Coordinates of N, CA and C in Angstrom, one line a residue:
M29 N 182.8 53.3 -171.4 CA 183.7 52.8 -170.6 C 182.9 51.6 -169.9
K30 N 181.3 51.6 -169.9 CA 181.0 50.5 -169.4 C 181.0 49.3 -170.5
C31 N 181.2 49.5 -171.4 CA 181.6 48.3 -172.3 C 182.9 47.9 -172.1
L32 N 183.9 48.5 -172.2 CA 185.4 48.5 -171.7 C 185.5 47.3 -170.8
I33 N 185.0 48.2 -169.4 CA 185.2 47.4 -168.2 C 184.5 45.8 -168.3
L34 N 183.2 45.7 -169.1 CA 182.6 44.5 -169.0 C 183.7 43.5 -170.0
F35 N 184.1 44.0 -171.1 CA 185.1 43.4 -171.9 C 186.2 42.7 -171.3
L36 N 187.0 44.1 -170.4 CA 188.2 43.4 -170.0 C 187.9 42.3 -168.6
L37 N 186.8 42.3 -168.2 CA 186.0 41.4 -167.3 C 186.4 40.1 -167.9
I38 N 185.6 40.0 -169.3 CA 185.2 38.7 -169.7 C 186.8 38.3 -170.3
A39 N 187.9 39.4 -170.5 CA 188.9 38.8 -170.9 C 189.6 38.1 -169.9
L40 N 189.4 38.3 -168.7 CA 190.0 37.3 -167.7 C 189.7 35.9 -167.9
L41 N 189.0 35.3 -169.0 CA 188.4 33.8 -169.0 C 188.8 33.2 -169.9
P42 N 189.8 33.4 -170.6 CA 190.3 32.5 -171.7 C 189.9 31.0 -171.7
L43 N 189.1 30.4 -172.2 CA 188.9 29.0 -172.0 C 189.5 28.2 -173.2
N44 N 190.2 27.1 -172.5 CA 191.1 26.3 -173.6 C 190.5 25.1 -173.9
I45 N 189.9 24.5 -175.1 CA 188.9 23.4 -175.4 C 190.1 22.4 -175.8
F46 N 191.3 22.7 -176.2 CA 192.1 22.0 -176.7 C 192.9 20.9 -175.9
S47 N 193.5 19.9 -176.2 CA 194.5 19.1 -175.4 C 194.0 18.4 -174.1
Q48 N 192.5 18.4 -174.2 CA 192.1 18.0 -172.6 C 191.0 16.8 -173.3
D49 N 191.4 15.8 -172.5 CA 190.4 14.6 -172.6 C 189.1 14.9 -171.9
P50 N 187.9 14.8 -172.5 CA 186.8 15.3 -171.7 C 186.3 14.3 -170.8
E51 N 187.0 13.0 -170.8 CA 186.6 11.9 -169.9 C 187.5 12.1 -168.7
K52 N 188.5 12.9 -168.7 CA 189.7 12.9 -167.7 C 188.9 13.9 -166.6
E53 N 189.4 13.5 -165.5 CA 188.6 14.3 -164.1 C 189.7 15.6 -164.1
L54 N 188.9 16.6 -163.9 CA 189.6 17.9 -163.6 C 190.0 18.0 -162.2
I55 N 191.2 18.4 -162.1 CA 191.5 18.7 -160.8 C 191.6 20.2 -160.5
P56 N 190.8 20.8 -159.6 CA 190.8 22.3 -159.4 C 192.0 22.9 -159.2
A57 N 192.2 24.0 -160.0 CA 193.7 24.8 -159.6 C 193.3 26.1 -158.8
F58 N 192.1 26.0 -157.8 CA 191.9 26.9 -157.2 C 191.1 26.1 -155.8
Q59 N 190.7 26.9 -154.7 CA 190.4 26.5 -153.3 C 189.3 27.6 -152.8
Q60 N 188.4 27.0 -152.2 CA 187.7 28.1 -151.4 C 188.7 29.1 -150.7
G61 N 188.2 30.5 -150.5 CA 189.1 31.6 -149.9 C 189.7 32.4 -150.7
E62 N 189.9 31.6 -152.0 CA 190.7 32.4 -152.9 C 190.2 33.8 -153.3
H63 N 191.3 35.0 -153.2 CA 190.8 36.4 -153.5 C 191.9 37.0 -154.4
L64 N 191.3 37.6 -155.6 CA 192.3 38.4 -156.4 C 191.8 39.6 -156.6
H65 N 192.4 40.5 -156.7 CA 192.1 42.0 -156.6 C 193.0 42.7 -158.0
Y66 N 192.1 43.2 -158.8 CA 192.5 43.9 -159.9 C 192.3 45.4 -160.2
K67 N 193.2 46.3 -160.7 CA 193.0 47.3 -161.1 C 193.1 48.0 -162.5
L68 N 192.5 48.5 -162.7 CA 192.2 48.9 -164.2 C 192.5 50.6 -164.5
E69 N 193.8 50.6 -165.1 CA 194.5 51.9 -165.0 C 194.5 52.8 -166.4
Y70 N 194.3 53.8 -166.7 CA 194.3 54.9 -167.8 C 195.5 55.8 -167.5
G71 N 196.6 55.6 -168.1 CA 197.8 56.6 -167.7 C 197.9 56.5 -166.0
I72 N 198.1 57.5 -165.6 CA 198.2 57.7 -164.0 C 197.0 57.7 -163.6
F73 N 196.1 57.2 -163.9 CA 194.8 57.4 -162.9 C 194.1 55.7 -163.2
T74 N 193.5 55.5 -161.7 CA 193.1 54.4 -161.7 C 191.3 54.3 -162.2
A75 N 190.8 53.7 -163.0 CA 189.7 53.7 -163.7 C 188.6 52.6 -162.8
A76 N 189.1 51.7 -163.0 CA 188.1 50.9 -162.0 C 188.8 49.8 -161.2
E77 N 188.3 48.8 -160.7 CA 188.6 47.7 -159.9 C 187.7 46.6 -160.3
A78 N 188.4 45.4 -159.9 CA 187.7 44.0 -159.7 C 188.1 43.1 -158.9
D79 N 187.2 42.3 -158.2 CA 187.6 41.4 -157.2 C 186.8 40.2 -157.8
L80 N 187.9 39.1 -157.5 CA 187.3 38.0 -157.9 C 187.6 36.8 -156.6
Q81 N 186.5 36.3 -156.3 CA 187.0 35.5 -154.7 C 185.8 34.2 -154.8
I82 N 186.5 33.1 -154.3 CA 185.8 31.9 -153.9 C 185.2 32.2 -152.3
Q83 N 183.8 31.9 -152.1 CA 183.3 32.2 -150.6 C 183.7 30.8 -150.0
T84 N 184.1 30.8 -148.8 CA 184.1 29.6 -147.9 C 182.9 29.1 -147.5
G85 N 182.9 27.9 -146.8 CA 181.7 27.4 -146.2 C 181.2 26.1 -147.1
D86 N 180.5 25.6 -146.7 CA 179.6 24.3 -147.1 C 178.4 24.6 -148.0
T87 N 178.8 25.1 -149.0 CA 177.5 25.7 -150.1 C 177.3 24.6 -151.1
K88 N 175.9 24.3 -150.9 CA 175.2 23.4 -152.0 C 174.3 23.9 -152.9
Y89 N 174.1 23.2 -153.9 CA 172.9 23.5 -154.7 C 172.2 22.2 -155.5
E90 N 171.0 22.4 -154.7 CA 170.2 20.9 -155.2 C 170.9 19.6 -154.8
G91 N 171.5 19.9 -153.3 CA 172.0 18.9 -152.6 C 173.3 18.6 -153.0
K92 N 173.9 19.2 -154.1 CA 175.3 19.0 -154.4 C 176.2 19.8 -154.2
P93 N 177.6 19.6 -153.7 CA 178.3 20.6 -153.2 C 178.9 21.9 -154.5
V94 N 179.0 23.0 -154.4 CA 179.4 23.7 -155.3 C 180.4 25.0 -154.9
Y95 N 181.0 25.3 -155.9 CA 181.8 26.6 -155.3 C 181.1 28.0 -155.9
H96 N 181.1 28.8 -154.7 CA 180.1 30.1 -155.0 C 181.4 31.1 -155.3
I97 N 181.3 31.3 -156.2 CA 182.1 32.3 -157.0 C 181.7 33.9 -157.1
I98 N 182.3 34.8 -156.7 CA 181.6 36.3 -156.9 C 182.4 37.0 -157.3
A99 N 182.3 38.0 -158.4 CA 183.1 38.9 -159.3 C 182.3 40.0 -159.2
D100 N 183.0 41.3 -158.4 CA 182.6 42.5 -158.6 C 183.5 43.6 -159.4
G101 N 183.0 44.4 -160.0 CA 183.5 45.5 -160.6 C 182.8 46.8 -160.4
K102 N 184.0 47.9 -160.6 CA 183.5 49.1 -160.3 C 184.2 50.5 -160.5
T103 N 183.7 51.4 -161.1 CA 184.7 52.6 -161.5 C 185.0 53.4 -160.4
T104 N 186.1 53.9 -160.4 CA 186.7 54.7 -159.2 C 187.2 56.3 -159.6
G105 N 187.3 57.1 -158.6 CA 187.7 58.2 -158.9 C 187.0 59.2 -159.8
T106 N 187.7 59.9 -160.7 CA 187.0 60.7 -161.5 C 185.7 59.8 -162.5
F107 N 186.5 58.6 -163.1 CA 185.4 57.5 -163.8 C 184.4 57.5 -163.1
D108 N 184.1 57.4 -161.9 CA 183.2 57.2 -161.0 C 182.1 58.3 -161.2
V109 N 182.6 59.2 -161.3 CA 181.5 60.6 -161.6 C 181.2 60.7 -162.5
F110 N 181.5 60.4 -163.6 CA 181.2 60.5 -164.9 C 180.5 59.4 -165.3
F111 N 180.6 58.4 -164.8 CA 179.9 56.9 -165.3 C 180.2 56.0 -164.1
K112 N 179.4 56.1 -163.5 CA 179.2 55.0 -162.2 C 179.0 53.6 -162.3
V113 N 179.7 52.7 -162.1 CA 179.8 51.1 -162.5 C 179.5 50.3 -161.0
R114 N 178.7 49.8 -160.8 CA 178.6 48.8 -159.9 C 178.2 47.5 -160.3
N115 N 179.2 46.6 -160.6 CA 178.3 45.2 -161.2 C 178.9 44.3 -160.1
R116 N 177.8 43.2 -159.8 CA 178.3 42.1 -159.4 C 177.8 40.8 -159.8
Y117 N 178.6 39.9 -160.2 CA 178.3 38.4 -160.9 C 178.5 37.4 -160.0
E118 N 177.6 36.3 -159.8 CA 177.7 35.3 -159.0 C 177.5 34.2 -159.5
S119 N 178.5 33.1 -159.8 CA 178.4 31.6 -160.3 C 178.6 30.5 -159.3
Y120 N 177.8 29.6 -159.5 CA 177.8 28.2 -158.5 C 178.3 27.3 -159.5
I121 N 179.1 26.8 -159.2 CA 180.0 25.8 -160.2 C 180.1 24.4 -159.2
D122 N 179.7 23.2 -159.8 CA 179.4 21.8 -159.5 C 181.2 21.6 -159.2
C123 N 181.2 21.0 -157.9 CA 182.5 20.6 -157.3 C 183.1 19.7 -158.1
N124 N 182.3 18.6 -158.8 CA 183.1 17.5 -159.5 C 183.2 17.8 -161.0
T125 N 181.8 18.4 -161.7 CA 182.3 18.6 -163.2 C 182.9 19.9 -163.4
L126 N 183.0 20.9 -162.3 CA 183.5 22.3 -162.4 C 182.6 23.1 -163.8
L127 N 181.4 22.7 -164.0 CA 180.4 23.4 -164.7 C 179.3 24.2 -163.9
P128 N 178.9 25.3 -164.5 CA 178.1 26.0 -163.9 C 176.8 25.4 -163.8
V129 N 176.1 25.6 -162.7 CA 174.9 25.4 -162.3 C 173.8 26.4 -162.2
L130 N 174.3 27.8 -161.6 CA 173.3 28.7 -161.2 C 174.4 30.1 -161.5
Y131 N 173.8 30.8 -162.2 CA 174.3 32.4 -162.3 C 173.5 33.5 -162.3
T132 N 173.9 34.4 -161.4 CA 173.1 35.8 -161.4 C 174.0 36.8 -161.4
E133 N 173.2 37.7 -161.9 CA 174.2 39.0 -162.1 C 173.2 40.5 -161.7
N134 N 173.8 41.1 -161.3 CA 173.1 42.7 -160.9 C 173.8 44.0 -161.4
R135 N 173.6 44.1 -162.4 CA 174.7 45.4 -163.0 C 173.8 47.0 -162.7
R136 N 174.5 47.7 -162.3 CA 174.1 49.3 -162.5 C 175.3 49.8 -163.1
E137 N 175.0 50.5 -164.4 CA 176.2 51.2 -165.0 C 175.4 52.6 -165.6
G138 N 175.8 53.7 -164.9 CA 175.0 54.9 -165.1 C 173.7 54.9 -164.7
K139 N 172.9 54.9 -165.5 CA 171.4 55.1 -165.3 C 170.9 53.4 -165.7
Y140 N 171.5 52.8 -166.3 CA 171.4 51.2 -166.6 C 171.2 50.5 -165.5
R141 N 170.3 49.5 -165.5 CA 170.1 48.6 -164.5 C 169.5 47.1 -165.2
H142 N 170.2 46.1 -164.8 CA 170.4 44.9 -165.5 C 170.5 43.7 -164.4
T143 N 169.4 42.6 -164.2 CA 169.6 41.5 -163.4 C 169.2 40.4 -164.2
D144 N 169.6 39.5 -163.8 CA 169.4 37.9 -164.5 C 169.7 36.9 -163.6
H145 N 168.9 35.9 -163.7 CA 169.0 34.7 -163.0 C 169.1 33.4 -163.9
V146 N 170.2 32.9 -163.8 CA 170.2 31.7 -165.1 C 170.6 30.5 -164.6
V147 N 169.9 29.6 -164.8 CA 170.0 28.2 -164.4 C 170.6 27.3 -165.5
F148 N 171.5 26.8 -165.4 CA 172.2 25.4 -166.4 C 171.9 24.3 -166.1
N149 N 171.1 23.7 -167.4 CA 170.8 22.2 -167.4 C 171.7 21.5 -168.3
H150 N 173.1 20.7 -168.0 CA 173.8 20.5 -168.6 C 173.2 18.9 -169.2
E151 N 172.4 18.2 -168.6 CA 171.7 17.4 -168.9 C 171.0 17.2 -170.1
D152 N 170.1 18.3 -170.2 CA 169.2 18.7 -171.2 C 169.6 19.7 -172.3
N153 N 170.9 20.2 -171.9 CA 171.4 21.2 -172.7 C 170.5 22.3 -173.0
K154 N 170.3 23.0 -171.8 CA 169.4 24.1 -171.9 C 169.6 25.2 -170.8
I155 N 169.6 26.5 -171.1 CA 169.9 27.6 -170.1 C 168.7 28.1 -169.8
T156 N 167.9 28.4 -168.8 CA 166.9 29.0 -168.4 C 167.1 30.3 -167.6
A157 N 166.8 31.3 -168.4 CA 167.1 32.5 -167.8 C 165.8 33.5 -167.4
D158 N 166.0 34.7 -167.3 CA 164.7 35.4 -167.2 C 163.8 35.7 -168.0
K159 N 164.4 36.0 -169.3 CA 164.1 36.0 -170.4 C 163.5 34.8 -171.4
G160 N 163.9 33.8 -171.0 CA 163.4 32.7 -171.5 C 164.4 31.5 -171.6
V161 N 164.2 30.5 -172.3 CA 165.4 29.4 -172.5 C 165.6 29.2 -173.7
F162 N 167.3 28.9 -173.6 CA 168.1 28.9 -174.4 C 168.9 27.5 -174.8
P163 N 168.4 26.9 -175.7 CA 169.2 25.6 -175.9 C 170.8 25.7 -176.4
F164 N 171.5 24.9 -176.1 CA 172.8 24.8 -176.5 C 173.7 23.8 -176.6
T165 N 174.8 23.4 -177.2 CA 175.5 22.1 -177.1 C 177.0 22.4 -176.6
G166 N 177.5 21.4 -176.4 CA 179.0 21.2 -175.9 C 178.8 22.2 -174.7
K167 N 180.0 22.9 -174.2 CA 180.4 23.3 -173.0 C 180.0 24.8 -172.9
V168 N 179.1 25.3 -172.0 CA 178.7 26.7 -172.4 C 178.8 27.0 -170.8
F169 N 179.3 28.2 -170.5 CA 179.6 28.9 -169.0 C 178.9 30.2 -169.1
D170 N 178.7 30.6 -167.8 CA 178.8 32.0 -167.6 C 180.3 32.3 -167.2
F171 N 180.3 33.9 -167.5 CA 181.9 34.2 -167.7 C 182.9 34.1 -166.3
P172 N 182.1 34.1 -165.3 CA 183.0 33.6 -164.1 C 183.3 32.3 -163.9
S173 N 182.5 31.3 -164.1 CA 182.7 29.9 -164.0 C 183.7 29.6 -165.2
A174 N 183.5 30.1 -166.6 CA 184.6 29.9 -167.8 C 186.0 30.4 -167.1
Y175 N 186.2 31.4 -166.5 CA 187.4 31.6 -166.2 C 188.2 30.5 -165.0
Y176 N 187.2 30.2 -164.3 CA 187.6 28.9 -163.3 C 188.0 27.7 -164.0
F177 N 187.1 27.2 -164.8 CA 187.2 26.1 -165.3 C 188.5 25.9 -166.1
A178 N 188.7 27.2 -167.0 CA 189.7 27.2 -167.8 C 191.1 27.0 -167.1
R179 N 191.2 27.5 -165.8 CA 192.5 27.5 -165.1 C 192.7 26.0 -164.7
C180 N 191.9 25.0 -164.9 CA 192.0 23.6 -164.6 C 192.5 22.7 -165.5
L181 N 192.3 23.2 -166.9 CA 192.7 22.4 -168.2 C 194.3 22.6 -168.5
D182 N 194.8 21.4 -169.2 CA 195.9 21.3 -169.6 C 196.4 22.0 -170.6
M183 N 197.6 22.8 -170.4 CA 198.0 23.9 -171.5 C 199.4 23.2 -171.9
S184 N 199.7 22.2 -171.7 CA 201.0 21.7 -171.9 C 201.2 21.5 -173.3
N185 N 200.3 21.1 -174.3 CA 200.6 21.0 -175.9 C 200.0 22.3 -176.4
I186 N 200.0 23.3 -175.8 CA 199.4 24.5 -176.7 C 200.5 24.9 -177.5
K187 N 200.2 25.2 -178.9 CA 201.2 26.1 -179.8 C 201.2 27.1 -179.9
I188 N 202.0 28.0 -180.5 CA 202.3 29.5 -180.6 C 201.3 29.7 -182.0
G189 N 200.4 30.5 -182.1 CA 199.7 30.5 -183.0 C 198.1 29.9 -183.2
E190 N 198.0 29.1 -182.2 CA 196.6 28.3 -182.0 C 195.8 29.3 -181.4
K191 N 194.8 28.9 -182.0 CA 193.5 29.8 -181.8 C 192.4 28.8 -180.8
I192 N 191.9 29.7 -179.8 CA 190.9 29.0 -179.0 C 189.8 29.6 -178.9
T193 N 188.8 29.1 -179.2 CA 187.2 29.6 -179.0 C 186.5 29.3 -177.6
F194 N 185.9 30.4 -176.8 CA 185.2 29.7 -175.7 C 183.8 30.3 -175.9
H195 N 182.8 29.7 -175.3 CA 181.4 30.1 -175.0 C 180.7 30.5 -173.9
Y196 N 180.1 31.6 -173.8 CA 179.5 31.9 -172.3 C 178.1 32.4 -172.5
F197 N 177.2 32.3 -171.6 CA 175.9 33.1 -171.7 C 175.9 34.5 -171.2
L198 N 175.3 35.5 -171.8 CA 175.5 36.8 -171.3 C 174.6 37.6 -172.0
E199 N 173.6 38.6 -171.7 CA 172.9 39.5 -172.0 C 171.7 38.4 -173.0
N200 N 171.4 37.5 -172.5 CA 170.5 36.6 -173.3 C 170.7 36.1 -174.6
A201 N 171.9 35.8 -174.7 CA 172.3 35.0 -175.8 C 173.8 34.3 -175.5
I202 N 174.1 33.5 -176.4 CA 175.3 32.6 -175.8 C 176.3 33.3 -176.9
Q203 N 177.3 33.7 -176.3 CA 178.4 34.8 -177.0 C 179.7 33.8 -176.9
S204 N 180.6 34.3 -178.1 CA 181.8 33.5 -178.2 C 183.1 34.7 -178.4
L205 N 184.1 34.1 -177.9 CA 185.3 34.9 -178.0 C 186.3 33.9 -178.5
T206 N 187.2 34.6 -179.2 CA 188.8 33.7 -179.8 C 189.8 34.5 -179.4
I207 N 190.7 33.8 -179.1 CA 191.8 34.3 -178.4 C 193.2 33.4 -179.2
T208 N 194.1 34.0 -179.2 CA 195.4 33.3 -180.0 C 196.6 33.4 -179.0
Y209 N 197.3 31.9 -179.0 CA 198.2 32.1 -178.2 C 199.6 32.6 -178.6
L210 N 200.3 33.4 -178.0 CA 201.4 34.2 -178.5 C 202.9 33.5 -177.9
G211 N 202.6 32.8 -177.0 CA 203.9 32.1 -176.4 C 204.3 32.6 -175.0
K212 N 205.2 32.2 -174.7 CA 205.7 32.6 -173.0 C 206.6 33.8 -173.0
E213 N 206.4 34.8 -171.9 CA 206.9 36.0 -171.6 C 206.8 36.1 -170.1
T214 N 208.0 36.8 -169.8 CA 208.2 37.5 -168.3 C 207.4 38.7 -168.4
V215 N 206.7 39.0 -167.1 CA 205.7 40.1 -167.4 C 205.9 40.7 -165.7
E216 N 206.0 42.0 -165.9 CA 205.7 42.5 -164.5 C 204.5 43.1 -164.2
C217 N 204.1 43.1 -162.9 CA 202.6 43.8 -162.3 C 203.1 44.1 -161.1
A218 N 202.1 44.6 -160.4 CA 202.2 45.3 -158.9 C 202.7 44.3 -158.0
M219 N 202.6 42.9 -158.3 CA 203.0 42.0 -157.3 C 204.0 41.2 -157.5
G220 N 205.0 42.1 -158.9 CA 206.3 41.1 -158.9 C 206.6 41.0 -160.4
K221 N 207.6 40.0 -160.8 CA 207.5 39.5 -162.0 C 207.3 37.9 -162.1
F222 N 206.5 37.9 -163.4 CA 206.0 36.4 -163.3 C 206.2 35.8 -164.7
N223 N 206.7 34.4 -164.7 CA 206.6 33.7 -166.1 C 205.3 33.5 -166.4
C224 N 205.0 34.0 -167.7 CA 203.5 33.7 -168.0 C 203.4 33.4 -169.4
L225 N 202.3 33.2 -169.8 CA 201.5 32.5 -171.3 C 200.9 34.1 -171.7
K226 N 201.2 34.1 -172.9 CA 200.5 35.5 -173.3 C 199.5 35.0 -174.4
F227 N 198.3 35.7 -174.3 CA 197.2 35.5 -175.3 C 196.8 37.0 -176.0
N228 N 196.4 36.8 -177.0 CA 195.6 37.9 -178.0 C 194.3 37.6 -178.2
P229 N 193.5 38.2 -177.0 CA 191.8 38.0 -177.4 C 191.3 38.7 -178.7
T230 N 190.5 38.6 -179.3 CA 190.0 39.3 -180.4 C 189.2 40.4 -180.0
I231 N 188.9 41.7 -180.6 CA 188.2 42.7 -180.1 C 187.5 43.2 -181.4
I232 N 186.4 44.0 -181.1 CA 185.5 44.4 -182.3 C 185.8 46.1 -182.2
P233 N 186.0 46.7 -183.3 CA 186.4 47.8 -183.5 C 184.8 48.7 -183.2
G234 N 185.0 49.8 -182.4 CA 183.7 50.8 -182.4 C 184.1 51.8 -181.6
N235 N 183.3 52.5 -180.7 CA 183.4 53.8 -180.0 C 184.9 54.1 -179.2
I236 N 185.4 52.7 -178.7 CA 186.3 52.9 -177.8 C 187.8 52.1 -178.4
F237 N 187.4 51.4 -179.1 CA 188.8 50.6 -179.8 C 188.8 51.0 -181.2
K238 N 190.0 51.2 -181.6 CA 190.6 51.6 -182.8 C 190.6 50.2 -184.0
K239 N 190.4 50.4 -184.9 CA 190.3 49.3 -186.0 C 191.5 48.5 -185.8
D240 N 192.6 48.7 -185.4 CA 193.9 48.2 -185.2 C 194.1 47.7 -184.0
S241 N 193.2 48.0 -182.9 CA 193.8 47.6 -181.7 C 194.1 46.5 -181.2
K242 N 195.0 46.5 -180.3 CA 195.3 45.1 -179.8 C 195.1 44.7 -178.4
L243 N 194.7 43.8 -177.9 CA 194.3 43.3 -176.5 C 195.4 42.2 -176.1
Y244 N 196.2 42.4 -175.3 CA 197.1 41.2 -174.6 C 196.8 41.0 -173.2
L245 N 196.9 39.6 -173.2 CA 196.4 39.1 -171.7 C 197.9 38.3 -171.3
W246 N 198.0 38.2 -170.1 CA 199.3 37.5 -169.5 C 198.9 36.6 -168.4
I247 N 199.0 35.2 -168.5 CA 198.6 34.3 -167.4 C 199.8 33.8 -166.7
T248 N 199.7 33.5 -165.5 CA 201.0 32.9 -164.9 C 201.1 31.2 -165.7
D249 N 202.3 31.1 -165.8 CA 202.9 29.5 -166.1 C 203.0 29.1 -165.1
D250 N 202.1 28.5 -164.3 CA 202.1 28.0 -162.6 C 200.9 26.9 -163.1
R251 N 200.7 26.4 -161.7 CA 199.5 25.7 -161.5 C 198.2 26.4 -161.0
N252 N 198.5 27.7 -160.9 CA 197.3 28.7 -160.7 C 196.8 29.4 -161.7
R253 N 197.5 29.4 -162.9 CA 196.7 30.0 -164.2 C 196.0 31.2 -163.9
I254 N 196.5 32.2 -163.3 CA 195.8 33.3 -163.0 C 196.2 34.7 -164.0
P255 N 195.2 35.4 -164.4 CA 195.8 36.5 -165.0 C 196.6 37.5 -164.2
V256 N 197.8 38.3 -164.4 CA 198.5 39.2 -164.0 C 198.2 40.4 -164.5
K257 N 198.2 40.4 -165.9 CA 198.2 41.9 -166.5 C 197.3 41.5 -168.0
A258 N 196.9 42.9 -168.1 CA 196.2 42.8 -169.3 C 196.0 44.3 -170.2
K259 N 196.6 44.3 -171.3 CA 196.8 45.5 -171.8 C 195.8 45.8 -173.1
V260 N 195.3 47.0 -173.5 CA 194.3 46.9 -174.7 C 194.7 48.5 -174.9
E261 N 194.8 49.0 -176.5 CA 194.8 50.0 -177.1 C 193.2 50.4 -177.3
I262 N 193.2 52.0 -176.9 CA 191.9 52.6 -177.1 C 192.2 53.8 -178.0
I263 N 191.0 54.4 -178.3 CA 191.0 55.6 -179.6 C 192.3 56.3 -178.8
V264 N 192.3 56.9 -177.8 CA 193.3 57.8 -177.1 C 193.8 57.1 -176.1
G265 N 195.3 56.7 -176.4 CA 195.9 55.9 -175.4 C 195.9 54.5 -175.2
S266 N 195.9 53.9 -173.8 CA 195.7 52.4 -173.7 C 195.2 52.4 -172.3
L267 N 194.6 51.1 -172.0 CA 194.4 50.9 -170.6 C 195.1 49.7 -170.3
T268 N 195.2 49.4 -168.8 CA 196.1 48.2 -168.2 C 195.3 47.9 -167.1
M269 N 195.3 46.3 -167.3 CA 194.9 45.9 -166.2 C 195.6 45.0 -165.3
D270 N 196.0 45.2 -164.0 CA 197.1 44.9 -163.2 C 196.6 44.0 -161.9
L271 N 197.1 42.9 -161.9 CA 197.1 42.2 -160.5 C 197.8 42.9 -159.4
T272 N 197.0 43.4 -158.3 CA 197.5 44.3 -157.0 C 197.6 43.4 -156.0
A273 N 196.9 42.2 -155.8 CA 196.6 41.4 -154.5 C 196.1 40.1 -154.8
A274 N 196.8 39.2 -154.3 CA 196.2 37.7 -154.3 C 196.3 36.9 -152.8
S275 N 195.3 36.5 -152.7 CA 195.4 35.4 -151.1 C 194.5 34.3 -151.4
G276 N 195.1 33.4 -150.7 CA 194.2 31.9 -150.4 C 194.5 31.3 -151.6
L277 N 195.4 31.3 -152.3 CA 195.8 30.7 -153.4 C 196.0 29.0 -153.1
K278 N 195.9 28.1 -154.1 CA 196.1 26.8 -153.7 C 197.5 26.5 -153.9
Y279 N 198.3 27.1 -154.9 CA 199.6 26.7 -155.2 C 200.3 28.1 -155.1
P280 N 201.7 27.9 -154.6 CA 202.5 29.5 -154.5 C 202.8 29.9 -156.1
L281 N 202.5 31.3 -155.9 CA 202.9 32.2 -157.3 C 204.6 31.7 -157.9
N282 N 204.7 31.8 -159.2 CA 205.8 31.6 -159.4 C 206.7 33.2 -159.4
N283 N 206.6 34.0 -158.6 CA 206.9 35.4 -158.6 C 208.7 35.1 -158.7
K284 N 209.0 35.9 -159.7 CA 210.5 35.7 -159.8 C 211.3 36.6 -159.0

């Protein structure tokens, strides 16, 4: 369950690198005060909850204005009894470039504890974390900042079957995830029906996922670009992630 919750949180972050002029100024699709709430359900049971929010206030890092992003994930109910998870991830994003400058995490998963303090230096292409310095090339994010950056990119030219790869820093390494665009679809979640873009992120079979397990992710086909639903097959049954509340959005949702 620890790995599954982390994976589905990461699945919120489809980073699209295509059809975007790197010199073109990115226009944020979000604003301070935005708050999204998700529930992860197994059958009729709520297994976990996640919150993504942008703090309000005049926040700066080394004198530059930044967005302060907080992502919280926790198990609930019976799942909380057998394997308690309380994770917090915080990302500070440059308001001009929308790239991360600072990332921290505090993970409590059963008896496991992990913290990290990560500084991104995009001029020198290196990441400084608690356990060392990690060089990188191209755009590399922590996973909260990847999600918010992706929402600002142009998806108008994406084609069905096109594969997208993004890179993020986690667990003292630069990780990658590939997703495939499957087309447009109308999806219903706790907040209503939405016109969405549908994606299929790759997953690795293991103790939770079957060899042929599929993960599907639906993102609003509007200027907000927020995930409203995700569904993944596991060894027994399936898990569904559902958007249950959204406030402080920059643009109206396309609720049908």
